């Protein structure tokens, strides 16, 4: 009898029948070998070694460029434990159906065994996973995104304390693609995709869907949140977690260059996508970033919008589906240069505008977190950072004002639960469709979302110093269709108000939806924005909110009896407040 890890690796090898099994140690040398293998395979090229040292461009299969929510499954024994917002498959049926796709899938290939830690090396909040994969790109990416290799191996030893994830590229046919989670076994099976969230199993599959199940069982939280520290004049740093849906601005908020740096306000990055949070003895919820790298959206990132990211990308970065200039530098829309002559598109062809954008709209970079100039000195603190505010937000061309605060925790949970956002290129399917996306977790909740709401309500009662809850919208548009708010580094002005509210200051206007920023309370020095735009940004229009209330109700009704009654209560109170507000105006 071997160790649990050895047994599982043997079992995986018997099923997938690889030619070779390689246990990854996470070394620099091994990384170089992975890159060499990727280049040999023919879909990866090296970038300009002078300007982008040790950087590579990987071109994925054009049918495999984003998360595929339609083939992502929660395989709990009972369908109701997956809930109405998840795809469900019976675990036995899933093992049979997907097992058939794994059968012999690694014939002629190498099976890599990738042990990794999610979270700082010595944190009690950290957890260990092992991914088995036949993709060198996945191994290379996991080395950037997690603490991969020997140290993780050491932590596992002879124990069964790791989350196993089996991954194979299969034949990359979308018809034979499945991302399956077995929450009762804490197991992940993914086949048929090499794309980030589908294939880097430590990320969404483990750190959100499986860890979310563990968090509920064990009384902590696993959220789709960035973690940032806002430094104020005098040097005090206040930490905040923000949940925005995919490609809605987490990385950019966490890594911004503050427009108020001259006044002493600065943003430090702890994490850009996922937060694991536990209640600590000081009464605060403490957050760690389980990841070690950033897997960020490239388009829209440039020297003007995000110089910190641009600086970080200059070395040791892996680009996916970006375009390439004749100087072999990465290129995408929004990088602050015109498309140069001789541009090669994301599929490796000379760029022709008739073929669409040169870089795929979901083109991404993978970069070690420590390379960010704005990385927080506390980003690997095993104790995590104490969170004072939660910020929800999404892409709303209308409806949601620039920023508002909830009345209390329960109302804040309702604000999160009724969140909606326009879909983006981060997942396959139509872009720009408004959908409800509670807490930015719609695609990432590994169990019944009604139980997730209950967990949030319960946590609020247990945290002695709970974060204050806010909602922001950087994406409101004017009649001309343009964004009303400049966004990016200017978002610090909103963070400053949030900080003031946390400290019991900051003027607000009480409205039916919560405390909306009062016009005069926003620091406007150095910002060129019209009074009309500010009015439009802060407007709470009852005619916009009525359909929101109706849609939220329909959404809530899908959960039946399982929905916490507190949320219906909050819904009723909001409707009532609008009734009163409308009556008052008459
Ligand atoms: P995931 O990695 O998919 O979870 O996304 P994310 O939430 O980290 O999104 P990210 O910060 O990468 O932003 C996605 C897109 O939104 C990019 O194209 C950004 O340029 C754009 N964006 C980010 N912040 C802002 C903002 O404040 N205003 C505007 N207009 N666009 C923004
Ligand atoms: C997201 O889609 O929310 C991401 C990118 O952060 S992925 O890792 O592909 O899920
Ligand atoms: Mn994400």
PDB file of N, CA, C and O in Angstrom, residues 233-305:
ATOM      1  N   UNK A 233      -3.197  59.226   4.363  1.00  0.00           N
ATOM      2  CA  UNK A 233      -2.118  60.090   4.831  1.00  0.00           C
ATOM      3  C   UNK A 233      -1.755  59.738   6.272  1.00  0.00           C
ATOM      4  O   UNK A 233      -2.629  59.581   7.108  1.00  0.00           O
ATOM      5  N   UNK A 234      -0.483  59.598   6.542  1.00  0.00           N
ATOM      6  CA  UNK A 234      -0.065  59.161   7.874  1.00  0.00           C
ATOM      7  C   UNK A 234       0.384  57.713   7.847  1.00  0.00           C
ATOM      8  O   UNK A 234       1.054  57.247   8.761  1.00  0.00           O
ATOM      9  N   UNK A 235      -0.015  56.990   6.802  1.00  0.00           N
ATOM     10  CA  UNK A 235       0.523  55.645   6.605  1.00  0.00           C
ATOM     11  C   UNK A 235      -0.360  54.494   7.047  1.00  0.00           C
ATOM     12  O   UNK A 235      -0.027  53.336   6.828  1.00  0.00           O
ATOM     13  N   UNK A 236      -1.499  54.791   7.661  1.00  0.00           N
ATOM     14  CA  UNK A 236      -2.374  53.691   8.081  1.00  0.00           C
ATOM     15  C   UNK A 236      -2.950  52.999   6.840  1.00  0.00           C
ATOM     16  O   UNK A 236      -3.334  53.666   5.865  1.00  0.00           O
ATOM     17  N   UNK A 237      -3.014  51.657   6.871  1.00  0.00           N
ATOM     18  CA  UNK A 237      -3.552  50.917   5.733  1.00  0.00           C
ATOM     19  C   UNK A 237      -4.834  50.205   6.149  1.00  0.00           C
ATOM     20  O   UNK A 237      -4.869  49.499   7.155  1.00  0.00           O
ATOM     21  N   UNK A 238      -5.889  50.423   5.384  1.00  0.00           N
ATOM     22  CA  UNK A 238      -7.182  49.791   5.641  1.00  0.00           C
ATOM     23  C   UNK A 238      -7.457  48.798   4.516  1.00  0.00           C
ATOM     24  O   UNK A 238      -7.344  49.143   3.342  1.00  0.00           O
ATOM     25  N   UNK A 239      -7.831  47.567   4.885  1.00  0.00           N
ATOM     26  CA  UNK A 239      -7.980  46.518   3.877  1.00  0.00           C
ATOM     27  C   UNK A 239      -9.436  46.328   3.470  1.00  0.00           C
ATOM     28  O   UNK A 239     -10.352  46.429   4.298  1.00  0.00           O
ATOM     29  N   UNK A 240      -9.619  46.061   2.195  1.00  0.00           N
ATOM     30  CA  UNK A 240     -10.963  45.885   1.635  1.00  0.00           C
ATOM     31  C   UNK A 240     -10.966  44.690   0.697  1.00  0.00           C
ATOM     32  O   UNK A 240      -9.962  44.405   0.041  1.00  0.00           O
ATOM     33  N   UNK A 241     -12.107  44.017   0.608  1.00  0.00           N
ATOM     34  CA  UNK A 241     -12.291  42.928  -0.358  1.00  0.00           C
ATOM     35  C   UNK A 241     -13.380  43.355  -1.322  1.00  0.00           C
ATOM     36  O   UNK A 241     -14.386  43.927  -0.898  1.00  0.00           O
ATOM     37  N   UNK A 242     -13.171  43.118  -2.622  1.00  0.00           N
ATOM     38  CA  UNK A 242     -14.187  43.531  -3.591  1.00  0.00           C
ATOM     39  C   UNK A 242     -14.526  42.393  -4.541  1.00  0.00           C
ATOM     40  O   UNK A 242     -13.646  41.776  -5.137  1.00  0.00           O
ATOM     41  N   UNK A 243     -15.838  42.134  -4.664  1.00  0.00           N
ATOM     42  CA  UNK A 243     -16.334  41.066  -5.530  1.00  0.00           C
ATOM     43  C   UNK A 243     -16.986  41.662  -6.765  1.00  0.00           C
ATOM     44  O   UNK A 243     -18.066  42.254  -6.670  1.00  0.00           O
ATOM     45  N   UNK A 244     -16.310  41.580  -7.892  1.00  0.00           N
ATOM     46  CA  UNK A 244     -16.897  41.949  -9.183  1.00  0.00           C
ATOM     47  C   UNK A 244     -16.842  40.709 -10.073  1.00  0.00           C
ATOM     48  O   UNK A 244     -15.874  39.953  -9.998  1.00  0.00           O
ATOM     49  N   UNK A 245     -17.826  40.528 -10.943  1.00  0.00           N
ATOM     50  CA  UNK A 245     -17.787  39.356 -11.829  1.00  0.00           C
ATOM     51  C   UNK A 245     -16.564  39.352 -12.747  1.00  0.00           C
ATOM     52  O   UNK A 245     -15.812  40.333 -12.812  1.00  0.00           O
ATOM     53  N   UNK A 246     -16.383  38.266 -13.459  1.00  0.00           N
ATOM     54  CA  UNK A 246     -15.241  38.088 -14.344  1.00  0.00           C
ATOM     55  C   UNK A 246     -15.116  39.257 -15.317  1.00  0.00           C
ATOM     56  O   UNK A 246     -16.109  39.690 -15.914  1.00  0.00           O
ATOM     57  N   UNK A 247     -13.896  39.744 -15.465  1.00  0.00           N
ATOM     58  CA  UNK A 247     -13.590  40.859 -16.374  1.00  0.00           C
ATOM     59  C   UNK A 247     -14.416  42.111 -16.056  1.00  0.00           C
ATOM     60  O   UNK A 247     -14.865  42.826 -16.945  1.00  0.00           O
ATOM     61  N   UNK A 248     -14.624  42.375 -14.772  1.00  0.00           N
ATOM     62  CA  UNK A 248     -15.344  43.585 -14.355  1.00  0.00           C
ATOM     63  C   UNK A 248     -14.489  44.487 -13.471  1.00  0.00           C
ATOM     64  O   UNK A 248     -15.005  45.356 -12.780  1.00  0.00           O
ATOM     65  N   UNK A 249     -13.173  44.274 -13.445  1.00  0.00           N
ATOM     66  CA  UNK A 249     -12.311  45.284 -12.849  1.00  0.00           C
ATOM     67  C   UNK A 249     -11.611  44.951 -11.543  1.00  0.00           C
ATOM     68  O   UNK A 249     -11.062  45.855 -10.907  1.00  0.00           O
ATOM     69  N   UNK A 250     -11.568  43.681 -11.123  1.00  0.00           N
ATOM     70  CA  UNK A 250     -10.878  43.363  -9.860  1.00  0.00           C
ATOM     71  C   UNK A 250      -9.376  43.627  -9.963  1.00  0.00           C
ATOM     72  O   UNK A 250      -8.803  44.322  -9.121  1.00  0.00           O
ATOM     73  N   UNK A 251      -8.733  43.038 -10.976  1.00  0.00           N
ATOM     74  CA  UNK A 251      -7.284  43.201 -11.116  1.00  0.00           C
ATOM     75  C   UNK A 251      -6.930  44.677 -11.194  1.00  0.00           C
ATOM     76  O   UNK A 251      -5.978  45.143 -10.562  1.00  0.00           O
ATOM     77  N   UNK A 252      -7.697  45.430 -11.966  1.00  0.00           N
ATOM     78  CA  UNK A 252      -7.378  46.837 -12.162  1.00  0.00           C
ATOM     79  C   UNK A 252      -7.598  47.667 -10.914  1.00  0.00           C
ATOM     80  O   UNK A 252      -6.859  48.617 -10.664  1.00  0.00           O
ATOM     81  N   UNK A 253      -8.590  47.321 -10.093  1.00  0.00           N
ATOM     82  CA  UNK A 253      -8.790  48.068  -8.850  1.00  0.00           C
ATOM     83  C   UNK A 253      -7.681  47.723  -7.848  1.00  0.00           C
ATOM     84  O   UNK A 253      -7.113  48.604  -7.208  1.00  0.00           O
ATOM     85  N   UNK A 254      -7.361  46.426  -7.778  1.00  0.00           N
ATOM     86  CA  UNK A 254      -6.359  45.981  -6.805  1.00  0.00           C
ATOM     87  C   UNK A 254      -4.969  46.513  -7.132  1.00  0.00           C
ATOM     88  O   UNK A 254      -4.137  46.646  -6.242  1.00  0.00           O
ATOM     89  N   UNK A 255      -4.716  46.797  -8.409  1.00  0.00           N
ATOM     90  CA  UNK A 255      -3.362  47.178  -8.824  1.00  0.00           C
ATOM     91  C   UNK A 255      -3.284  48.614  -9.334  1.00  0.00           C
ATOM     92  O   UNK A 255      -2.345  48.979 -10.033  1.00  0.00           O
ATOM     93  N   UNK A 256      -4.245  49.429  -8.971  1.00  0.00           N
ATOM     94  CA  UNK A 256      -4.282  50.787  -9.540  1.00  0.00           C
ATOM     95  C   UNK A 256      -3.137  51.672  -9.060  1.00  0.00           C
ATOM     96  O   UNK A 256      -2.598  51.507  -7.973  1.00  0.00           O
ATOM     97  N   UNK A 257      -2.797  52.633  -9.916  1.00  0.00           N
ATOM     98  CA  UNK A 257      -1.950  53.740  -9.479  1.00  0.00           C
ATOM     99  C   UNK A 257      -2.921  54.848  -9.092  1.00  0.00           C
ATOM    100  O   UNK A 257      -3.670  55.367  -9.917  1.00  0.00           O
ATOM    101  N   UNK A 258      -2.933  55.180  -7.811  1.00  0.00           N
ATOM    102  CA  UNK A 258      -3.919  56.097  -7.262  1.00  0.00           C
ATOM    103  C   UNK A 258      -3.793  57.500  -7.842  1.00  0.00           C
ATOM    104  O   UNK A 258      -2.702  58.064  -7.894  1.00  0.00           O
ATOM    105  N   UNK A 259      -4.934  58.058  -8.229  1.00  0.00           N
ATOM    106  CA  UNK A 259      -4.949  59.442  -8.709  1.00  0.00           C
ATOM    107  C   UNK A 259      -4.757  60.417  -7.549  1.00  0.00           C
ATOM    108  O   UNK A 259      -4.543  61.605  -7.776  1.00  0.00           O
ATOM    109  N   UNK A 260      -4.850  59.934  -6.322  1.00  0.00           N
ATOM    110  CA  UNK A 260      -4.691  60.806  -5.151  1.00  0.00           C
ATOM    111  C   UNK A 260      -3.390  60.527  -4.398  1.00  0.00           C
ATOM    112  O   UNK A 260      -3.293  60.751  -3.194  1.00  0.00           O
ATOM    113  N   UNK A 261      -2.398  60.023  -5.133  1.00  0.00           N
ATOM    114  CA  UNK A 261      -1.137  59.710  -4.479  1.00  0.00           C
ATOM    115  C   UNK A 261      -0.531  60.971  -3.854  1.00  0.00           C
ATOM    116  O   UNK A 261       0.032  60.908  -2.755  1.00  0.00           O
ATOM    117  N   UNK A 262      -0.676  62.108  -4.522  1.00  0.00           N
ATOM    118  CA  UNK A 262      -0.156  63.378  -4.005  1.00  0.00           C
ATOM    119  C   UNK A 262      -0.771  63.747  -2.665  1.00  0.00           C
ATOM    120  O   UNK A 262      -0.167  64.464  -1.859  1.00  0.00           O
ATOM    121  N   UNK A 263      -1.968  63.263  -2.400  1.00  0.00           N
ATOM    122  CA  UNK A 263      -2.638  63.550  -1.123  1.00  0.00           C
ATOM    123  C   UNK A 263      -2.384  62.455  -0.089  1.00  0.00           C
ATOM    124  O   UNK A 263      -2.959  62.473   0.993  1.00  0.00           O
ATOM    125  N   UNK A 264      -1.581  61.470  -0.464  1.00  0.00           N
ATOM    126  CA  UNK A 264      -1.234  60.430   0.508  1.00  0.00           C
ATOM    127  C   UNK A 264      -2.085  59.174   0.450  1.00  0.00           C
ATOM    128  O   UNK A 264      -2.017  58.334   1.340  1.00  0.00           O
ATOM    129  N   UNK A 265      -2.880  59.033  -0.603  1.00  0.00           N
ATOM    130  CA  UNK A 265      -3.692  57.820  -0.750  1.00  0.00           C
ATOM    131  C   UNK A 265      -3.051  56.891  -1.779  1.00  0.00           C
ATOM    132  O   UNK A 265      -2.785  57.287  -2.904  1.00  0.00           O
ATOM    133  N   UNK A 266      -2.813  55.656  -1.377  1.00  0.00           N
ATOM    134  CA  UNK A 266      -2.098  54.704  -2.204  1.00  0.00           C
ATOM    135  C   UNK A 266      -2.731  53.339  -2.069  1.00  0.00           C
ATOM    136  O   UNK A 266      -3.240  53.011  -1.002  1.00  0.00           O
ATOM    137  N   UNK A 267      -2.706  52.565  -3.131  1.00  0.00           N
ATOM    138  CA  UNK A 267      -3.319  51.236  -3.076  1.00  0.00           C
ATOM    139  C   UNK A 267      -2.236  50.155  -3.111  1.00  0.00           C
ATOM    140  O   UNK A 267      -1.337  50.191  -3.946  1.00  0.00           O
ATOM    141  N   UNK A 268      -2.329  49.216  -2.177  1.00  0.00           N
ATOM    142  CA  UNK A 268      -1.417  48.060  -2.111  1.00  0.00           C
ATOM    143  C   UNK A 268      -2.188  46.790  -2.444  1.00  0.00           C
ATOM    144  O   UNK A 268      -3.283  46.575  -1.928  1.00  0.00           O
ATOM    145  N   UNK A 269      -1.596  45.949  -3.271  1.00  0.00           N
ATOM    146  CA  UNK A 269      -2.274  44.737  -3.723  1.00  0.00           C
ATOM    147  C   UNK A 269      -1.974  43.543  -2.825  1.00  0.00           C
ATOM    148  O   UNK A 269      -0.805  43.220  -2.607  1.00  0.00           O
ATOM    149  N   UNK A 270      -3.019  42.896  -2.333  1.00  0.00           N
ATOM    150  CA  UNK A 270      -2.836  41.627  -1.625  1.00  0.00           C
ATOM    151  C   UNK A 270      -3.267  40.482  -2.533  1.00  0.00           C
ATOM    152  O   UNK A 270      -2.611  39.441  -2.607  1.00  0.00           O
ATOM    153  N   UNK A 271      -4.378  40.668  -3.259  1.00  0.00           N
ATOM    154  CA  UNK A 271      -4.838  39.655  -4.192  1.00  0.00           C
ATOM    155  C   UNK A 271      -5.694  40.296  -5.266  1.00  0.00           C
ATOM    156  O   UNK A 271      -6.176  41.415  -5.083  1.00  0.00           O
ATOM    157  N   UNK A 272      -5.886  39.605  -6.409  1.00  0.00           N
ATOM    158  CA  UNK A 272      -6.653  40.232  -7.498  1.00  0.00           C
ATOM    159  C   UNK A 272      -7.881  39.437  -7.924  1.00  0.00           C
ATOM    160  O   UNK A 272      -8.617  39.871  -8.801  1.00  0.00           O
ATOM    161  N   UNK A 273      -8.119  38.254  -7.297  1.00  0.00           N
ATOM    162  CA  UNK A 273      -9.228  37.440  -7.817  1.00  0.00           C
ATOM    163  C   UNK A 273      -9.966  36.627  -6.759  1.00  0.00           C
ATOM    164  O   UNK A 273     -11.165  36.454  -6.866  1.00  0.00           O
ATOM    165  N   UNK A 274      -9.226  36.114  -5.773  1.00  0.00           N
ATOM    166  CA  UNK A 274      -9.849  35.192  -4.811  1.00  0.00           C
ATOM    167  C   UNK A 274      -9.396  35.539  -3.390  1.00  0.00           C
ATOM    168  O   UNK A 274      -8.234  35.868  -3.174  1.00  0.00           O
ATOM    169  N   UNK A 275     -10.346  35.475  -2.461  1.00  0.00           N
ATOM    170  CA  UNK A 275     -10.020  35.707  -1.045  1.00  0.00           C
ATOM    171  C   UNK A 275     -10.525  34.532  -0.214  1.00  0.00           C
ATOM    172  O   UNK A 275     -11.665  34.089  -0.378  1.00  0.00           O
ATOM    173  N   UNK A 276      -9.655  34.033   0.659  1.00  0.00           N
ATOM    174  CA  UNK A 276     -10.064  33.065   1.682  1.00  0.00           C
ATOM    175  C   UNK A 276     -10.021  33.800   3.017  1.00  0.00           C
ATOM    176  O   UNK A 276      -8.988  34.392   3.370  1.00  0.00           O
ATOM    177  N   UNK A 277     -11.120  33.747   3.737  1.00  0.00           N
ATOM    178  CA  UNK A 277     -11.221  34.588   4.933  1.00  0.00           C
ATOM    179  C   UNK A 277     -11.710  33.821   6.161  1.00  0.00           C
ATOM    180  O   UNK A 277     -12.672  33.058   6.073  1.00  0.00           O
ATOM    181  N   UNK A 278     -11.024  34.078   7.287  1.00  0.00           N
ATOM    182  CA  UNK A 278     -11.373  33.441   8.563  1.00  0.00           C
ATOM    183  C   UNK A 278     -11.478  34.487   9.652  1.00  0.00           C
ATOM    184  O   UNK A 278     -10.749  35.481   9.637  1.00  0.00           O
ATOM    185  N   UNK A 279     -12.339  34.235  10.628  1.00  0.00           N
ATOM    186  CA  UNK A 279     -12.447  35.135  11.776  1.00  0.00           C
ATOM    187  C   UNK A 279     -11.246  34.897  12.685  1.00  0.00           C
ATOM    188  O   UNK A 279     -10.937  33.756  13.019  1.00  0.00           O
ATOM    189  N   UNK A 280     -10.556  35.997  13.044  1.00  0.00           N
ATOM    190  CA  UNK A 280      -9.395  35.858  13.935  1.00  0.00           C
ATOM    191  C   UNK A 280      -9.710  36.461  15.305  1.00  0.00           C
ATOM    192  O   UNK A 280     -10.748  37.085  15.497  1.00  0.00           O
ATOM    193  N   UNK A 281      -8.766  36.267  16.219  1.00  0.00           N
ATOM    194  CA  UNK A 281      -9.012  36.663  17.605  1.00  0.00           C
ATOM    195  C   UNK A 281      -9.253  38.156  17.802  1.00  0.00           C
ATOM    196  O   UNK A 281      -9.894  38.559  18.769  1.00  0.00           O
ATOM    197  N   UNK A 282      -8.737  38.973  16.890  1.00  0.00           N
ATOM    198  CA  UNK A 282      -8.954  40.420  17.023  1.00  0.00           C
ATOM    199  C   UNK A 282     -10.378  40.824  16.638  1.00  0.00           C
ATOM    200  O   UNK A 282     -10.725  42.003  16.674  1.00  0.00           O
ATOM    201  N   UNK A 283     -11.204  39.832  16.247  1.00  0.00           N
ATOM    202  CA  UNK A 283     -12.600  40.126  15.922  1.00  0.00           C
ATOM    203  C   UNK A 283     -12.828  40.453  14.451  1.00  0.00           C
ATOM    204  O   UNK A 283     -13.978  40.573  14.011  1.00  0.00           O
ATOM    205  N   UNK A 284     -11.738  40.596  13.708  1.00  0.00           N
ATOM    206  CA  UNK A 284     -11.878  40.903  12.280  1.00  0.00           C
ATOM    207  C   UNK A 284     -11.876  39.626  11.439  1.00  0.00           C
ATOM    208  O   UNK A 284     -11.328  38.593  11.841  1.00  0.00           O
ATOM    209  N   UNK A 285     -12.463  39.762  10.267  1.00  0.00           N
ATOM    210  CA  UNK A 285     -12.347  38.721   9.259  1.00  0.00           C
ATOM    211  C   UNK A 285     -11.000  38.955   8.581  1.00  0.00           C
ATOM    212  O   UNK A 285     -10.724  40.068   8.109  1.00  0.00           O
ATOM    213  N   UNK A 286     -10.141  37.940   8.575  1.00  0.00           N
ATOM    214  CA  UNK A 286      -8.817  38.086   7.960  1.00  0.00           C
ATOM    215  C   UNK A 286      -8.779  37.377   6.613  1.00  0.00           C
ATOM    216  O   UNK A 286      -9.263  36.257   6.489  1.00  0.00           O
ATOM    217  N   UNK A 287      -8.170  38.043   5.630  1.00  0.00           N
ATOM    218  CA  UNK A 287      -8.151  37.487   4.273  1.00  0.00           C
ATOM    219  C   UNK A 287      -6.739  37.136   3.839  1.00  0.00           C
ATOM    220  O   UNK A 287      -5.794  37.891   4.075  1.00  0.00           O
ATOM    221  N   UNK A 288      -6.612  35.987   3.188  1.00  0.00           N
ATOM    222  CA  UNK A 288      -5.374  35.688   2.459  1.00  0.00           C
ATOM    223  C   UNK A 288      -5.713  35.552   0.980  1.00  0.00           C
ATOM    224  O   UNK A 288      -6.850  35.267   0.595  1.00  0.00           O
ATOM    225  N   UNK A 289      -4.696  35.771   0.166  1.00  0.00           N
ATOM    226  CA  UNK A 289      -4.798  35.503  -1.262  1.00  0.00           C
ATOM    227  C   UNK A 289      -4.263  34.095  -1.487  1.00  0.00           C
ATOM    228  O   UNK A 289      -3.078  33.849  -1.272  1.00  0.00           O
ATOM    229  N   UNK A 290      -5.116  33.157  -1.904  1.00  0.00           N
ATOM    230  CA  UNK A 290      -4.617  31.791  -2.078  1.00  0.00           C
ATOM    231  C   UNK A 290      -3.664  31.643  -3.268  1.00  0.00           C
ATOM    232  O   UNK A 290      -2.990  30.630  -3.389  1.00  0.00           O
ATOM    233  N   UNK A 291      -3.609  32.654  -4.123  1.00  0.00           N
ATOM    234  CA  UNK A 291      -2.811  32.522  -5.342  1.00  0.00           C
ATOM    235  C   UNK A 291      -1.437  33.188  -5.195  1.00  0.00           C
ATOM    236  O   UNK A 291      -1.221  34.009  -4.310  1.00  0.00           O
ATOM    237  N   UNK A 292      -0.547  32.862  -6.136  1.00  0.00           N
ATOM    238  CA  UNK A 292       0.801  33.448  -6.130  1.00  0.00           C
ATOM    239  C   UNK A 292       1.057  34.272  -7.378  1.00  0.00           C
ATOM    240  O   UNK A 292       2.132  34.826  -7.559  1.00  0.00           O
ATOM    241  N   UNK A 293       0.061  34.331  -8.270  1.00  0.00           N
ATOM    242  CA  UNK A 293       0.224  35.085  -9.507  1.00  0.00           C
ATOM    243  C   UNK A 293      -1.091  35.711  -9.918  1.00  0.00           C
ATOM    244  O   UNK A 293      -2.122  35.511  -9.267  1.00  0.00           O
ATOM    245  N   UNK A 294      -1.028  36.496 -10.976  1.00  0.00           N
ATOM    246  CA  UNK A 294      -2.229  37.119 -11.525  1.00  0.00           C
ATOM    247  C   UNK A 294      -2.482  36.554 -12.919  1.00  0.00           C
ATOM    248  O   UNK A 294      -1.578  36.531 -13.754  1.00  0.00           O
ATOM    249  N   UNK A 295      -3.708  36.108 -13.150  1.00  0.00           N
ATOM    250  CA  UNK A 295      -4.131  35.645 -14.477  1.00  0.00           C
ATOM    251  C   UNK A 295      -5.110  36.704 -14.960  1.00  0.00           C
ATOM    252  O   UNK A 295      -6.302  36.607 -14.743  1.00  0.00           O
ATOM    253  N   UNK A 296      -4.570  37.759 -15.579  1.00  0.00           N
ATOM    254  CA  UNK A 296      -5.379  38.951 -15.820  1.00  0.00           C
ATOM    255  C   UNK A 296      -5.770  39.156 -17.267  1.00  0.00           C
ATOM    256  O   UNK A 296      -5.118  38.660 -18.189  1.00  0.00           O
ATOM    257  N   UNK A 297      -6.837  39.925 -17.459  1.00  0.00           N
ATOM    258  CA  UNK A 297      -7.323  40.292 -18.791  1.00  0.00           C
ATOM    259  C   UNK A 297      -6.348  41.297 -19.414  1.00  0.00           C
ATOM    260  O   UNK A 297      -6.078  42.345 -18.813  1.00  0.00           O
ATOM    261  N   UNK A 298      -5.836  40.994 -20.611  1.00  0.00           N
ATOM    262  CA  UNK A 298      -4.882  41.906 -21.264  1.00  0.00           C
ATOM    263  C   UNK A 298      -5.554  43.122 -21.906  1.00  0.00           C
ATOM    264  O   UNK A 298      -5.177  44.262 -21.609  1.00  0.00           O
ATOM    265  N   UNK A 299      -6.553  42.936 -22.791  1.00  0.00           N
ATOM    266  CA  UNK A 299      -7.126  44.108 -23.455  1.00  0.00           C
ATOM    267  C   UNK A 299      -7.616  45.160 -22.448  1.00  0.00           C
ATOM    268  O   UNK A 299      -8.202  44.817 -21.422  1.00  0.00           O
ATOM    269  N   UNK A 300      -7.329  46.415 -22.742  1.00  0.00           N
ATOM    270  CA  UNK A 300      -7.727  47.491 -21.833  1.00  0.00           C
ATOM    271  C   UNK A 300      -6.619  47.847 -20.850  1.00  0.00           C
ATOM    272  O   UNK A 300      -6.693  48.866 -20.176  1.00  0.00           O
ATOM    273  N   UNK A 301      -5.585  46.996 -20.758  1.00  0.00           N
ATOM    274  CA  UNK A 301      -4.482  47.254 -19.833  1.00  0.00           C
ATOM    275  C   UNK A 301      -3.380  48.016 -20.573  1.00  0.00           C
ATOM    276  O   UNK A 301      -2.855  47.521 -21.564  1.00  0.00           O
ATOM    277  N   UNK A 302      -3.039  49.201 -20.092  1.00  0.00           N
ATOM    278  CA  UNK A 302      -2.003  49.992 -20.751  1.00  0.00           C
ATOM    279  C   UNK A 302      -1.315  50.905 -19.768  1.00  0.00           C
ATOM    280  O   UNK A 302      -1.649  50.915 -18.573  1.00  0.00           O
ATOM    281  N   UNK A 303      -0.361  51.687 -20.278  1.00  0.00           N
ATOM    282  CA  UNK A 303       0.409  52.583 -19.392  1.00  0.00           C
ATOM    283  C   UNK A 303      -0.506  53.616 -18.743  1.00  0.00           C
ATOM    284  O   UNK A 303      -0.273  54.039 -17.634  1.00  0.00           O
ATOM    285  N   UNK A 304      -1.553  54.016 -19.477  1.00  0.00           N
ATOM    286  CA  UNK A 304      -2.456  55.021 -18.913  1.00  0.00           C
ATOM    287  C   UNK A 304      -3.400  54.421 -17.875  1.00  0.00           C
ATOM    288  O   UNK A 304      -3.636  55.006 -16.827  1.00  0.00           O
ATOM    289  N   UNK A 305      -3.962  53.256 -18.181  1.00  0.00           N
ATOM    290  CA  UNK A 305      -4.958  52.671 -17.280  1.00  0.00           C
ATOM    291  C   UNK A 305      -4.326  51.917 -16.119  1.00  0.00           C
ATOM    292  O   UNK A 305      -4.858  51.933 -15.008  1.00  0.00           O
TER     293      UNK A 305
END
